[in-house]
mmCIF file with all atom_site columns, N, CA and C in Angstrom:
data_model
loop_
_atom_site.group_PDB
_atom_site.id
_atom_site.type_symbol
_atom_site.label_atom_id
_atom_site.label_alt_id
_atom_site.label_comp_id
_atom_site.label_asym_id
_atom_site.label_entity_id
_atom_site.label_seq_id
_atom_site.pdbx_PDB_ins_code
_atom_site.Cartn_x
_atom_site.Cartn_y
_atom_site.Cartn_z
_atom_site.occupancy
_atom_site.B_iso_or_equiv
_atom_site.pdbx_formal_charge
_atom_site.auth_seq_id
_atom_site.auth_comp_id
_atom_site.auth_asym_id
_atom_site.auth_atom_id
_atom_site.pdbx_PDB_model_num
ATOM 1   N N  . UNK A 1 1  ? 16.099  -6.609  5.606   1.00 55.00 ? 27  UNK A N  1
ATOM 2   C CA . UNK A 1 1  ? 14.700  -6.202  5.740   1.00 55.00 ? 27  UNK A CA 1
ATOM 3   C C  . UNK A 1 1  ? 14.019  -5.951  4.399   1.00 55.00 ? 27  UNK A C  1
ATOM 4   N N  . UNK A 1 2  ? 14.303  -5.641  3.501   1.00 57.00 ? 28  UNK A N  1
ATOM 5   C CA . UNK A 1 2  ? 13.807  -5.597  2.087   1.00 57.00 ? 28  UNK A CA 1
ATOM 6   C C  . UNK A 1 2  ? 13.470  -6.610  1.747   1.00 57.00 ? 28  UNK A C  1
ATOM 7   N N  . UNK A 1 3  ? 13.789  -7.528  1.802   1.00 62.00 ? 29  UNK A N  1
ATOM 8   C CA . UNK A 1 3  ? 13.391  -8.510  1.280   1.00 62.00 ? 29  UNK A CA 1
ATOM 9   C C  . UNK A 1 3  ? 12.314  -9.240  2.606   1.00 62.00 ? 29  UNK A C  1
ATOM 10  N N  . UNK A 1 4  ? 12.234  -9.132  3.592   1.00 61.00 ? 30  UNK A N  1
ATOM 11  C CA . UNK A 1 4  ? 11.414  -9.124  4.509   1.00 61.00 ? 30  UNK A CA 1
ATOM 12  C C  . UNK A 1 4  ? 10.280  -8.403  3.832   1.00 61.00 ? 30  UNK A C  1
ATOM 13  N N  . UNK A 1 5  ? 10.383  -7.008  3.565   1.00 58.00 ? 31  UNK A N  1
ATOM 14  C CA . UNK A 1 5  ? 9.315   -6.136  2.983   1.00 58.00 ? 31  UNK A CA 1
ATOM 15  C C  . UNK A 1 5  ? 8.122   -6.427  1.788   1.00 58.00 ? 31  UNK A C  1
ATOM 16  N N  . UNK A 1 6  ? 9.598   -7.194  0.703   1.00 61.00 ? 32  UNK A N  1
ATOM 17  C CA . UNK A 1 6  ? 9.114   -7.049  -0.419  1.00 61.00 ? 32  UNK A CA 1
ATOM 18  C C  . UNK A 1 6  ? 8.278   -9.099  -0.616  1.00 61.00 ? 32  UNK A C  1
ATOM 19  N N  . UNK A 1 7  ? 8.336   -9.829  0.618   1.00 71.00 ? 33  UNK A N  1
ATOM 20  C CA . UNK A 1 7  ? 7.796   -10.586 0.933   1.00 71.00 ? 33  UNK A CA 1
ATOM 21  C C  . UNK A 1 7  ? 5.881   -10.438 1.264   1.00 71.00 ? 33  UNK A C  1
ATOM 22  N N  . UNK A 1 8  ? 6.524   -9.819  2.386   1.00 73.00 ? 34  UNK A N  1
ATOM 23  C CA . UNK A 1 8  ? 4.835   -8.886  2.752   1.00 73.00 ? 34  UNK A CA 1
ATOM 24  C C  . UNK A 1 8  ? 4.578   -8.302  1.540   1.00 73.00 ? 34  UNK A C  1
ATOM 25  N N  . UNK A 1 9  ? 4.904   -7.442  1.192   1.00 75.00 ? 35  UNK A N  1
ATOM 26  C CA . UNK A 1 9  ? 4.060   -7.441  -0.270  1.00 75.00 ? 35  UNK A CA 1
ATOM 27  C C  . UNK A 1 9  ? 3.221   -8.298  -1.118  1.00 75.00 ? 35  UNK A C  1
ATOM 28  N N  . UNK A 1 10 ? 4.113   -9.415  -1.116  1.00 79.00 ? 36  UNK A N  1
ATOM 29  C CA . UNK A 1 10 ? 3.535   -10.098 -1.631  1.00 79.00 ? 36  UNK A CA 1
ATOM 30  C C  . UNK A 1 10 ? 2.368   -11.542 -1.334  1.00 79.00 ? 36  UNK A C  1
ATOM 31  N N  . UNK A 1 11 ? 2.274   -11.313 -0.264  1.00 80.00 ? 37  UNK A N  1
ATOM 32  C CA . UNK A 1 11 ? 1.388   -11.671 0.696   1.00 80.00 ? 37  UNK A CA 1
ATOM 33  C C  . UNK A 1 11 ? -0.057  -10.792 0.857   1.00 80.00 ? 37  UNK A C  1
ATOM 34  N N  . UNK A 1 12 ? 0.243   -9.559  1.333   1.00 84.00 ? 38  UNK A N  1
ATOM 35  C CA . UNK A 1 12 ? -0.800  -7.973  0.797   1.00 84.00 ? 38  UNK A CA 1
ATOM 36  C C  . UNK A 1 12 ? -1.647  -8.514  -0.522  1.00 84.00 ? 38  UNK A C  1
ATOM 37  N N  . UNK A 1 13 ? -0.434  -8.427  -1.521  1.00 85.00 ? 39  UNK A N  1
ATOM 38  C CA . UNK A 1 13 ? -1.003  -9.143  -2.675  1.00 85.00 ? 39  UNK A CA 1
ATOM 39  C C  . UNK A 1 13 ? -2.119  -9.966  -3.078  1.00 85.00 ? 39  UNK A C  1
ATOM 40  N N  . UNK A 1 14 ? -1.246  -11.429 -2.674  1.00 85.00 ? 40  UNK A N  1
ATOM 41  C CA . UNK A 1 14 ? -1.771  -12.429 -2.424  1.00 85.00 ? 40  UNK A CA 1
ATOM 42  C C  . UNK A 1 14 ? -3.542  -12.333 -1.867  1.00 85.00 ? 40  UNK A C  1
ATOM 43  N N  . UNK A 1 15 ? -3.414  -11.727 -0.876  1.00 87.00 ? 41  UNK A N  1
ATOM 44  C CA . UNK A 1 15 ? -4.532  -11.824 0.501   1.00 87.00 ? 41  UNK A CA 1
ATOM 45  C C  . UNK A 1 15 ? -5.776  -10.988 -0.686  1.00 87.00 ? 41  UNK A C  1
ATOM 46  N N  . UNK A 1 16 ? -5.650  -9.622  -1.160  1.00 93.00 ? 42  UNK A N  1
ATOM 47  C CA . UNK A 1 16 ? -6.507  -8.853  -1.622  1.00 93.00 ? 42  UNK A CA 1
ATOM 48  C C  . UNK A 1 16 ? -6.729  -8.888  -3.126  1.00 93.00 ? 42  UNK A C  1
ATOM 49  N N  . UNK A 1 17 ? -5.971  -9.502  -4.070  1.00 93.00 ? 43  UNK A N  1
ATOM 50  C CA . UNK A 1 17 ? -5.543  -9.273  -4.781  1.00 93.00 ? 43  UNK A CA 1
ATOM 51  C C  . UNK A 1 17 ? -4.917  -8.507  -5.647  1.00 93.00 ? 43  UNK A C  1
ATOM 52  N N  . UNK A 1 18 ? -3.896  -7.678  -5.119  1.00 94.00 ? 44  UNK A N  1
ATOM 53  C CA . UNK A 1 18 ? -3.446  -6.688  -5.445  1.00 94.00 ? 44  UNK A CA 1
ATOM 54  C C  . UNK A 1 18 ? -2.310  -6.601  -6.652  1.00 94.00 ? 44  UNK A C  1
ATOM 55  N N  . UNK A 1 19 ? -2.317  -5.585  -7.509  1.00 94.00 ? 45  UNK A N  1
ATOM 56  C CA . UNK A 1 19 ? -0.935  -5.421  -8.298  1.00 94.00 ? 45  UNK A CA 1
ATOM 57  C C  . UNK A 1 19 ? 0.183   -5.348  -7.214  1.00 94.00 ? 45  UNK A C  1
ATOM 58  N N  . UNK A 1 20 ? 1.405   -6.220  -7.794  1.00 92.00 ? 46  UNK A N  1
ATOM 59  C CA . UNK A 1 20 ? 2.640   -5.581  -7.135  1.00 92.00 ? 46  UNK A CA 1
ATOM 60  C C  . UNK A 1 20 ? 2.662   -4.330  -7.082  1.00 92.00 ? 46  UNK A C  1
ATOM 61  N N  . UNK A 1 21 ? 1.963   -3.280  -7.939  1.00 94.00 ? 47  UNK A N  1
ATOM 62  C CA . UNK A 1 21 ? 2.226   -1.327  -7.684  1.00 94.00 ? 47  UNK A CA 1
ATOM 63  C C  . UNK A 1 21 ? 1.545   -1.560  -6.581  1.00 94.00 ? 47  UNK A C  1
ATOM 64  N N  . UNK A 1 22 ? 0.571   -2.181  -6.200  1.00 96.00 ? 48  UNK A N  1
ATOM 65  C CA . UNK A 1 22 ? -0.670  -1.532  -5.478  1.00 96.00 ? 48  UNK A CA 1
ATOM 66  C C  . UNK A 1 22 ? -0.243  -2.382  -3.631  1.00 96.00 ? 48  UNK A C  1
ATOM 67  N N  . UNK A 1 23 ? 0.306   -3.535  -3.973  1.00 93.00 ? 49  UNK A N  1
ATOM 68  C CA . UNK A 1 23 ? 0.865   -4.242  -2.692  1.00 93.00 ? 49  UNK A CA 1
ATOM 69  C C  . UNK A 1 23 ? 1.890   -3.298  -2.132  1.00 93.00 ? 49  UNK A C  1
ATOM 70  N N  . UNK A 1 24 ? 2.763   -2.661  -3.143  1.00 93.00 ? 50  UNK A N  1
ATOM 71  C CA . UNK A 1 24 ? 3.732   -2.066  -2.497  1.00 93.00 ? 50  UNK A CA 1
ATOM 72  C C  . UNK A 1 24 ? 3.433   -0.327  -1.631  1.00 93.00 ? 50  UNK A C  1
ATOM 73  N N  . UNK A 1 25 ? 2.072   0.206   -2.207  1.00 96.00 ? 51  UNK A N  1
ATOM 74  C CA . UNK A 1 25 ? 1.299   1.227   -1.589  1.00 96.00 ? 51  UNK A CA 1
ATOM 75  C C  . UNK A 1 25 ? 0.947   0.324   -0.315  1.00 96.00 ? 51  UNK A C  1
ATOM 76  N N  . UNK A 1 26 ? 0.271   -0.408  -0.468  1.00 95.00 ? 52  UNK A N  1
ATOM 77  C CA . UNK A 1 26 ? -0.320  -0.910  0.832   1.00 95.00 ? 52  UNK A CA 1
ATOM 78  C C  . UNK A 1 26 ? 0.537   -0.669  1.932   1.00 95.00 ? 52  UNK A C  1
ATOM 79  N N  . UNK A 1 27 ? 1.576   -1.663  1.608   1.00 93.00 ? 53  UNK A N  1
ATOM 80  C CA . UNK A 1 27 ? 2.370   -1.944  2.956   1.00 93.00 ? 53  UNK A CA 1
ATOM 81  C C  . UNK A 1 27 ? 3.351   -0.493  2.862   1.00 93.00 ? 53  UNK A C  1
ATOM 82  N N  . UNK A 1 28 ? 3.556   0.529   1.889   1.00 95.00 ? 54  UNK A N  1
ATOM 83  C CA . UNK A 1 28 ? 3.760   1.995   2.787   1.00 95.00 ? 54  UNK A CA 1
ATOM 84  C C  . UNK A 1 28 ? 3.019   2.553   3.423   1.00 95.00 ? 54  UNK A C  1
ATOM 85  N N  . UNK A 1 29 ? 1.665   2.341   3.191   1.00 97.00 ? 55  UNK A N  1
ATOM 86  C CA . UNK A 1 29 ? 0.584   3.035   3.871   1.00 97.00 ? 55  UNK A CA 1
ATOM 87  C C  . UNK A 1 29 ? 0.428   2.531   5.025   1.00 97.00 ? 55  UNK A C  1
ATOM 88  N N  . UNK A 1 30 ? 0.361   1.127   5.386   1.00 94.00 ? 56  UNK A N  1
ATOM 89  C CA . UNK A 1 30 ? 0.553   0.196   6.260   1.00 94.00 ? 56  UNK A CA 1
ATOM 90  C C  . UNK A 1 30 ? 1.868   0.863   7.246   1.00 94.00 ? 56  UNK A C  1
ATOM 91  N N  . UNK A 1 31 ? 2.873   1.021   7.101   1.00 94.00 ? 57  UNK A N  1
ATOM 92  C CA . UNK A 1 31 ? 4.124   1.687   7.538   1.00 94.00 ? 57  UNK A CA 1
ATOM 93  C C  . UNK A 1 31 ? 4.162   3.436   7.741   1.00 94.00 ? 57  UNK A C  1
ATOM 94  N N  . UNK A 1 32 ? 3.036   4.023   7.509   1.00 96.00 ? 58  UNK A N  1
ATOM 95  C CA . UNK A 1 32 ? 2.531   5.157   7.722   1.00 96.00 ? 58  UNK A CA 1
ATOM 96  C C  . UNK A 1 32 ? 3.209   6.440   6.734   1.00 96.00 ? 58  UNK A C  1
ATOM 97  N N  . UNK A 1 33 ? 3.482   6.284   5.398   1.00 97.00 ? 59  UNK A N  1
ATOM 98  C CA . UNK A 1 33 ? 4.049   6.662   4.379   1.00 97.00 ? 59  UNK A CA 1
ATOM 99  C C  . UNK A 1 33 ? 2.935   7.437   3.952   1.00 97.00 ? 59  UNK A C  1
ATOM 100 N N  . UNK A 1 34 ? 3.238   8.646   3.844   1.00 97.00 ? 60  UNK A N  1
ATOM 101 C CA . UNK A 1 34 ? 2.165   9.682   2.782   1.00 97.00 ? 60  UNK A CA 1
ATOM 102 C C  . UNK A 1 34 ? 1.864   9.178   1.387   1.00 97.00 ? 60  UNK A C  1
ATOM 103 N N  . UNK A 1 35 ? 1.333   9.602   0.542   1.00 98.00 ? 61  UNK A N  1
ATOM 104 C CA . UNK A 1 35 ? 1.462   9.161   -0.754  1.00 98.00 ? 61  UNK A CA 1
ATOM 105 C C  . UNK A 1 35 ? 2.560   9.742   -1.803  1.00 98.00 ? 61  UNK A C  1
ATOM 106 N N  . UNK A 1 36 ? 2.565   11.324  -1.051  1.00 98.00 ? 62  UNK A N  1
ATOM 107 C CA . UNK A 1 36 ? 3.720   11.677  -1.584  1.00 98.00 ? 62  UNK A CA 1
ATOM 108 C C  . UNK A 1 36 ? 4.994   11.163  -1.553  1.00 98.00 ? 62  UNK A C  1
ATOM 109 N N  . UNK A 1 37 ? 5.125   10.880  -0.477  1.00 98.00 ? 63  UNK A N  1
ATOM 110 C CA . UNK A 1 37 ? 6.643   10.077  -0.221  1.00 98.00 ? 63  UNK A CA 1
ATOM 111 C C  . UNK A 1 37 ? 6.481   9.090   -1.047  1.00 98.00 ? 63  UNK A C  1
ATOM 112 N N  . UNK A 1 38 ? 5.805   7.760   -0.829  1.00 98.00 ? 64  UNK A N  1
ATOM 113 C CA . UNK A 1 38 ? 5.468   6.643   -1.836  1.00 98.00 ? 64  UNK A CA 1
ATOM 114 C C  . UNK A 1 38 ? 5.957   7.551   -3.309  1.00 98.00 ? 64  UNK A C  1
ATOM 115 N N  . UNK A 1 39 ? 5.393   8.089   -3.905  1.00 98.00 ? 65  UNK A N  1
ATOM 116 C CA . UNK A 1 39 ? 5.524   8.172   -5.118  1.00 98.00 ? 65  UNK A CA 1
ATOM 117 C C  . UNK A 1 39 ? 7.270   8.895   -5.285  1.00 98.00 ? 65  UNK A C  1
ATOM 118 N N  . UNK A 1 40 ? 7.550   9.286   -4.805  1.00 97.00 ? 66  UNK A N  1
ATOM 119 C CA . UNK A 1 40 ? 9.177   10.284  -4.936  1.00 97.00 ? 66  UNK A CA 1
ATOM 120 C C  . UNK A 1 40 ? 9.819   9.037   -4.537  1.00 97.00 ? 66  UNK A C  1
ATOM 121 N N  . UNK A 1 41 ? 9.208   8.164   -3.921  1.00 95.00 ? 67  UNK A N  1
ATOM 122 C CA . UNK A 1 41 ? 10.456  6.516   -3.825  1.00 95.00 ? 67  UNK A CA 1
ATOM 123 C C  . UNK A 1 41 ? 10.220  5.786   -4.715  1.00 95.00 ? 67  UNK A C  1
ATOM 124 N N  . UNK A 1 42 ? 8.917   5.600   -5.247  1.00 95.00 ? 68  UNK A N  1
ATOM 125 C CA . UNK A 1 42 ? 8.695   4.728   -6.190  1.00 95.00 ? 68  UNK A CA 1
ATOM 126 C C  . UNK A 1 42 ? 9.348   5.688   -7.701  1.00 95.00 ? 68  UNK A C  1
ATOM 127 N N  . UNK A 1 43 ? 9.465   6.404   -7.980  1.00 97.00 ? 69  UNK A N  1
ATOM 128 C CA . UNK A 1 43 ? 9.559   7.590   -9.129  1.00 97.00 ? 69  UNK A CA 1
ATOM 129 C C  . UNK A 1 43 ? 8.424   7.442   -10.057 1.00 97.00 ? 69  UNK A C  1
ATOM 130 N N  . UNK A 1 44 ? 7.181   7.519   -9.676  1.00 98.00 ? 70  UNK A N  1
ATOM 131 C CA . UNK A 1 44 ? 5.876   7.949   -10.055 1.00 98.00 ? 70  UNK A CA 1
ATOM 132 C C  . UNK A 1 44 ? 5.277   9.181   -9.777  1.00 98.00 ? 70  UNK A C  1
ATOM 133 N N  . UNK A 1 45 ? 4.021   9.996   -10.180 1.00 98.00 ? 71  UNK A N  1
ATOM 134 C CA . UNK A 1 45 ? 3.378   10.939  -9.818  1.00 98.00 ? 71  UNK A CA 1
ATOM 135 C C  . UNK A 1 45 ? 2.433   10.268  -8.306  1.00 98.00 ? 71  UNK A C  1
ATOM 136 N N  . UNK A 1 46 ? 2.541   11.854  -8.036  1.00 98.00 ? 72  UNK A N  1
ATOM 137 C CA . UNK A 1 46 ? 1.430   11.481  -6.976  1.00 98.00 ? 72  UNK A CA 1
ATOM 138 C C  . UNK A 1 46 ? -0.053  10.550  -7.181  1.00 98.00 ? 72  UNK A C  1
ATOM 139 N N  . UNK A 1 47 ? 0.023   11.557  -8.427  1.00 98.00 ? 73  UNK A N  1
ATOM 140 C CA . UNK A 1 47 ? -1.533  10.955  -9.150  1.00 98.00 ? 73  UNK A CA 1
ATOM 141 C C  . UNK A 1 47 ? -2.053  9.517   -9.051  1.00 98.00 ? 73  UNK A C  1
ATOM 142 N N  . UNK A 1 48 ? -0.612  8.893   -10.114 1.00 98.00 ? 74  UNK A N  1
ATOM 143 C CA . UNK A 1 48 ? -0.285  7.867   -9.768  1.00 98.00 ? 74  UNK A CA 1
ATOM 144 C C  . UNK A 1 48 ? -0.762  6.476   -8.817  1.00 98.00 ? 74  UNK A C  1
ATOM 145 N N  . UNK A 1 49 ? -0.298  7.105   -7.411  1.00 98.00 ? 75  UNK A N  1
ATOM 146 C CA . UNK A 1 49 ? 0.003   6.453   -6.152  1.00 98.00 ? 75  UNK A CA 1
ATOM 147 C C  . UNK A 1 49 ? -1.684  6.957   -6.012  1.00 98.00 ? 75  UNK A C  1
ATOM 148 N N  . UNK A 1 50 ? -2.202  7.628   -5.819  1.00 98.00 ? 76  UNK A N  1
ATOM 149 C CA . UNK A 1 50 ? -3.738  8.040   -5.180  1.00 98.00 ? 76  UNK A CA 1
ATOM 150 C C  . UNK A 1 50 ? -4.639  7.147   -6.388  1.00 98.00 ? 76  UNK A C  1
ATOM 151 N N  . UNK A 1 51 ? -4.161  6.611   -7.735  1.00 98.00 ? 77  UNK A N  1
ATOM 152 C CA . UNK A 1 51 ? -5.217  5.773   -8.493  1.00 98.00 ? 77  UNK A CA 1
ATOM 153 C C  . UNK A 1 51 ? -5.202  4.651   -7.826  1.00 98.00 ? 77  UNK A C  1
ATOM 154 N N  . UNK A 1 52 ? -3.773  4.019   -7.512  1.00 98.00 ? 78  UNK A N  1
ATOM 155 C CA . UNK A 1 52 ? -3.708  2.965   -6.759  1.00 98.00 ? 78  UNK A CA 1
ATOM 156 C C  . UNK A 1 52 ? -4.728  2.737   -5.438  1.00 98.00 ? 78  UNK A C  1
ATOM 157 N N  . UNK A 1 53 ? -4.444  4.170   -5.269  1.00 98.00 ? 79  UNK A N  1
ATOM 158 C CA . UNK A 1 53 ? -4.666  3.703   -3.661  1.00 98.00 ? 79  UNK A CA 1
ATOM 159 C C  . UNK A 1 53 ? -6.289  3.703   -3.551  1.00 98.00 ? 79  UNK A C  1
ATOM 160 N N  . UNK A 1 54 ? -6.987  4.265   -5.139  1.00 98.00 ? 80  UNK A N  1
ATOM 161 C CA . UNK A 1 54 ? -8.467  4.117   -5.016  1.00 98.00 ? 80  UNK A CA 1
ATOM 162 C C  . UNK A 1 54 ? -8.925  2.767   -5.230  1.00 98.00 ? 80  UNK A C  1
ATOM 163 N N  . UNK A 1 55 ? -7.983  1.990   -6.346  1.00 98.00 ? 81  UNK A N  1
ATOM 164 C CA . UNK A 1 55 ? -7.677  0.812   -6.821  1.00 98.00 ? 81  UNK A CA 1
ATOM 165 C C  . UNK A 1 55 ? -7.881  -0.488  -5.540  1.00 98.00 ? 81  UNK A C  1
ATOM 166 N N  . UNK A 1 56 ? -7.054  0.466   -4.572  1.00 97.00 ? 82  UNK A N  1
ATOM 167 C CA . UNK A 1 56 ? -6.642  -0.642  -3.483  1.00 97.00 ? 82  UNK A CA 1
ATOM 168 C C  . UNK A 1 56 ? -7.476  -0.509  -2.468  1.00 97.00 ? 82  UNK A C  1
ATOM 169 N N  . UNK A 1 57 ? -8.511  0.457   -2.130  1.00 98.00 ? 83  UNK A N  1
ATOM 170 C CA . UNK A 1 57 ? -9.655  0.958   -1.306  1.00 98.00 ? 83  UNK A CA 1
ATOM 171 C C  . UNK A 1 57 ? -10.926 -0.586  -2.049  1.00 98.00 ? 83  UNK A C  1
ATOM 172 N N  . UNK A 1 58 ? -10.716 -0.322  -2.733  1.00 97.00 ? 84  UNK A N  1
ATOM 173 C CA . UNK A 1 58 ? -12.247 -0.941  -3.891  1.00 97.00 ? 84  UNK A CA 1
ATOM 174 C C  . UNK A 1 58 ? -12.207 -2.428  -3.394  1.00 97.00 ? 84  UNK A C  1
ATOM 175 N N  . UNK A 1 59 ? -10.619 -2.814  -3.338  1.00 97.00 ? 85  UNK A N  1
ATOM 176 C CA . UNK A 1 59 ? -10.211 -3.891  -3.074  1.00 97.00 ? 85  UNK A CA 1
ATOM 177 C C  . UNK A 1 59 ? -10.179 -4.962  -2.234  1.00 97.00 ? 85  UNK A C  1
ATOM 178 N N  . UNK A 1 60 ? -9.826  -3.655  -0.590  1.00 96.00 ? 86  UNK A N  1
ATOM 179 C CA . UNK A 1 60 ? -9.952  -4.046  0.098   1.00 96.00 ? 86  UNK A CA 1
ATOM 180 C C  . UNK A 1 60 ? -11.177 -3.876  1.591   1.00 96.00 ? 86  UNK A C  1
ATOM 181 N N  . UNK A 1 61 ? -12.093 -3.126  0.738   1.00 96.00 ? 87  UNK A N  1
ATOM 182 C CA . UNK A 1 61 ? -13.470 -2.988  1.522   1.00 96.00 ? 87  UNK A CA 1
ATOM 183 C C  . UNK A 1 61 ? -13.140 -1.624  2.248   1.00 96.00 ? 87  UNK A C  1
ATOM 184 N N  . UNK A 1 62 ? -12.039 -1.235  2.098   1.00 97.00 ? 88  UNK A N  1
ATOM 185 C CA . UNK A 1 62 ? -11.474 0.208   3.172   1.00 97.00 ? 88  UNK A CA 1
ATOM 186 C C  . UNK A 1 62 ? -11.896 1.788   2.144   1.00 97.00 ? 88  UNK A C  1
ATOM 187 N N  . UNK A 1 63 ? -12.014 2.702   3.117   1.00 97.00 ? 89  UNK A N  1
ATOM 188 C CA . UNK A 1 63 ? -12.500 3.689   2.332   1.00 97.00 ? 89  UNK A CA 1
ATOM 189 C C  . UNK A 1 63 ? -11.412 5.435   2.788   1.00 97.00 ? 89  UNK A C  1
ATOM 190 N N  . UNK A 1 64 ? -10.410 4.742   3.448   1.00 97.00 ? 90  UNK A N  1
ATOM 191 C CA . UNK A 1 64 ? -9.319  5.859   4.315   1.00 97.00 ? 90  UNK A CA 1
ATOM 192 C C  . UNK A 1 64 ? -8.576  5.290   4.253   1.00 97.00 ? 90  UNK A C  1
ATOM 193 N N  . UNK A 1 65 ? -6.651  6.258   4.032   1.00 97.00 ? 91  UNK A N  1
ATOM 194 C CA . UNK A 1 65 ? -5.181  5.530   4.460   1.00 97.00 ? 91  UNK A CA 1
ATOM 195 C C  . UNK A 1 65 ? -5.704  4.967   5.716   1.00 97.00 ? 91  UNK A C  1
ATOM 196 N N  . UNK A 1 66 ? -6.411  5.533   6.780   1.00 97.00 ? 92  UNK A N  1
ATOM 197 C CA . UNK A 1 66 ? -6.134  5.140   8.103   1.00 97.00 ? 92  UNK A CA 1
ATOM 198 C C  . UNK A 1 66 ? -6.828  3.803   8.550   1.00 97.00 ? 92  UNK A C  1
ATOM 199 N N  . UNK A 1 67 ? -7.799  3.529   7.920   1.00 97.00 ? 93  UNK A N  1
ATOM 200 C CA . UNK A 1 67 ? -8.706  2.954   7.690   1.00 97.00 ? 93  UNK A CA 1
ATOM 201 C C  . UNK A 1 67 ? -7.712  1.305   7.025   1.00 97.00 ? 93  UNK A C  1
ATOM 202 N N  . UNK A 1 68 ? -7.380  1.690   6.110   1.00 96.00 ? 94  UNK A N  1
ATOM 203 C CA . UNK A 1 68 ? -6.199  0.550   5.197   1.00 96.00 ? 94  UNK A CA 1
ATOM 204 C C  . UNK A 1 68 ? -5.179  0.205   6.331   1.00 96.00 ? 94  UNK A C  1
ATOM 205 N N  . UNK A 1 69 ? -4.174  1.342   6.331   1.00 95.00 ? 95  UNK A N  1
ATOM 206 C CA . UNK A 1 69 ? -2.870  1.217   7.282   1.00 95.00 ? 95  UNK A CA 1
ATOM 207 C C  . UNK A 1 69 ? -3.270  0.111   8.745   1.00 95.00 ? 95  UNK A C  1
ATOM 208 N N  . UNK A 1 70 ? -4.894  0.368   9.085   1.00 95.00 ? 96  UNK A N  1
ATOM 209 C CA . UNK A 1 70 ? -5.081  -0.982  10.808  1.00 95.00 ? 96  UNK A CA 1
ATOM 210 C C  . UNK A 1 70 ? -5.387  -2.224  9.967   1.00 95.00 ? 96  UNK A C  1
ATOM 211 N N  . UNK A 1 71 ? -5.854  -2.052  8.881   1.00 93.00 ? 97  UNK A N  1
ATOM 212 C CA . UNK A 1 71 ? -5.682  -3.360  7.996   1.00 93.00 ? 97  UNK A CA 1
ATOM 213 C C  . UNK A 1 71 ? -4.746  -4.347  7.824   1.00 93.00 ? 97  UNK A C  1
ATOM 214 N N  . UNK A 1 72 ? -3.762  -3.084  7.266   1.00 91.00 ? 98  UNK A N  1
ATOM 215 C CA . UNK A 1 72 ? -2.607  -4.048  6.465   1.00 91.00 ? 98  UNK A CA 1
ATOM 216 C C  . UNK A 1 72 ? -1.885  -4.642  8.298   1.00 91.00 ? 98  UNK A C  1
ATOM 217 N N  . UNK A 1 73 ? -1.623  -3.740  9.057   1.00 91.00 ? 99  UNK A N  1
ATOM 218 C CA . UNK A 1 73 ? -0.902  -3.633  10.182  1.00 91.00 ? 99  UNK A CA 1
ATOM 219 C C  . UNK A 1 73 ? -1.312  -4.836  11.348  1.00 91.00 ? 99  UNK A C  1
ATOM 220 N N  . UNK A 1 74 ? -3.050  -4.817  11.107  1.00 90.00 ? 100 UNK A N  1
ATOM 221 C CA . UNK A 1 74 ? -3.828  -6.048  11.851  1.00 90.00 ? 100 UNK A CA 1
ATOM 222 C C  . UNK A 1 74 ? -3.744  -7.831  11.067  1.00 90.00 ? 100 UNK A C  1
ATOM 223 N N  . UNK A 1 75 ? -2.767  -7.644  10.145  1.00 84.00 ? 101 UNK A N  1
ATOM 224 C CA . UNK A 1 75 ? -2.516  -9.043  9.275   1.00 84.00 ? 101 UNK A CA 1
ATOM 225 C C  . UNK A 1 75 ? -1.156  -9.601  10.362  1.00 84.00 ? 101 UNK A C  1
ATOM 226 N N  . UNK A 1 76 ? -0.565  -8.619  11.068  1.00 66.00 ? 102 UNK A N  1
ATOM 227 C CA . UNK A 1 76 ? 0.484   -9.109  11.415  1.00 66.00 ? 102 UNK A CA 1
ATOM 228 C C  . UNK A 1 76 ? 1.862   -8.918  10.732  1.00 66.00 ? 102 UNK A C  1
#
């Protein structure tokens, strides 16, 4: 499955144009991952993971995790 994962990522990617940091927020957020968690797996700050995830809002027309997460989740 990781590599299943780290596929979709790169697809996320692909689709929005995202950094690999920022594909790999997606599809945790997508998978219903806090940001905190994201960042204590990734070994980043929270801070971090929430620039991304403003990064990845801008990106993808979304303005909420919850908002992103029916996004990434409605790609299939």
């Amino acid at each position: 499955p990781k590599n299943r994962l780290l596929r979709e990522a790169d697809i996320i990617g692909g689709l929005f144009d995202l950094t690999p940091a920022e594909a790999r927020v997606a599809r945790a957020i997508g998978q219903g991952r806090k940001p905190e968690q994201i960042a204590r797996e990734a070994a980043v700050s929270t801070e971090t993971v929430r620039a991304q995830l403003k990064s990845i809002f801008a990106k993808t027309a979304t303005h909420h995790q919850s908002e992103l997460a029916i996004l990434i989740n409605s790609l299939g």
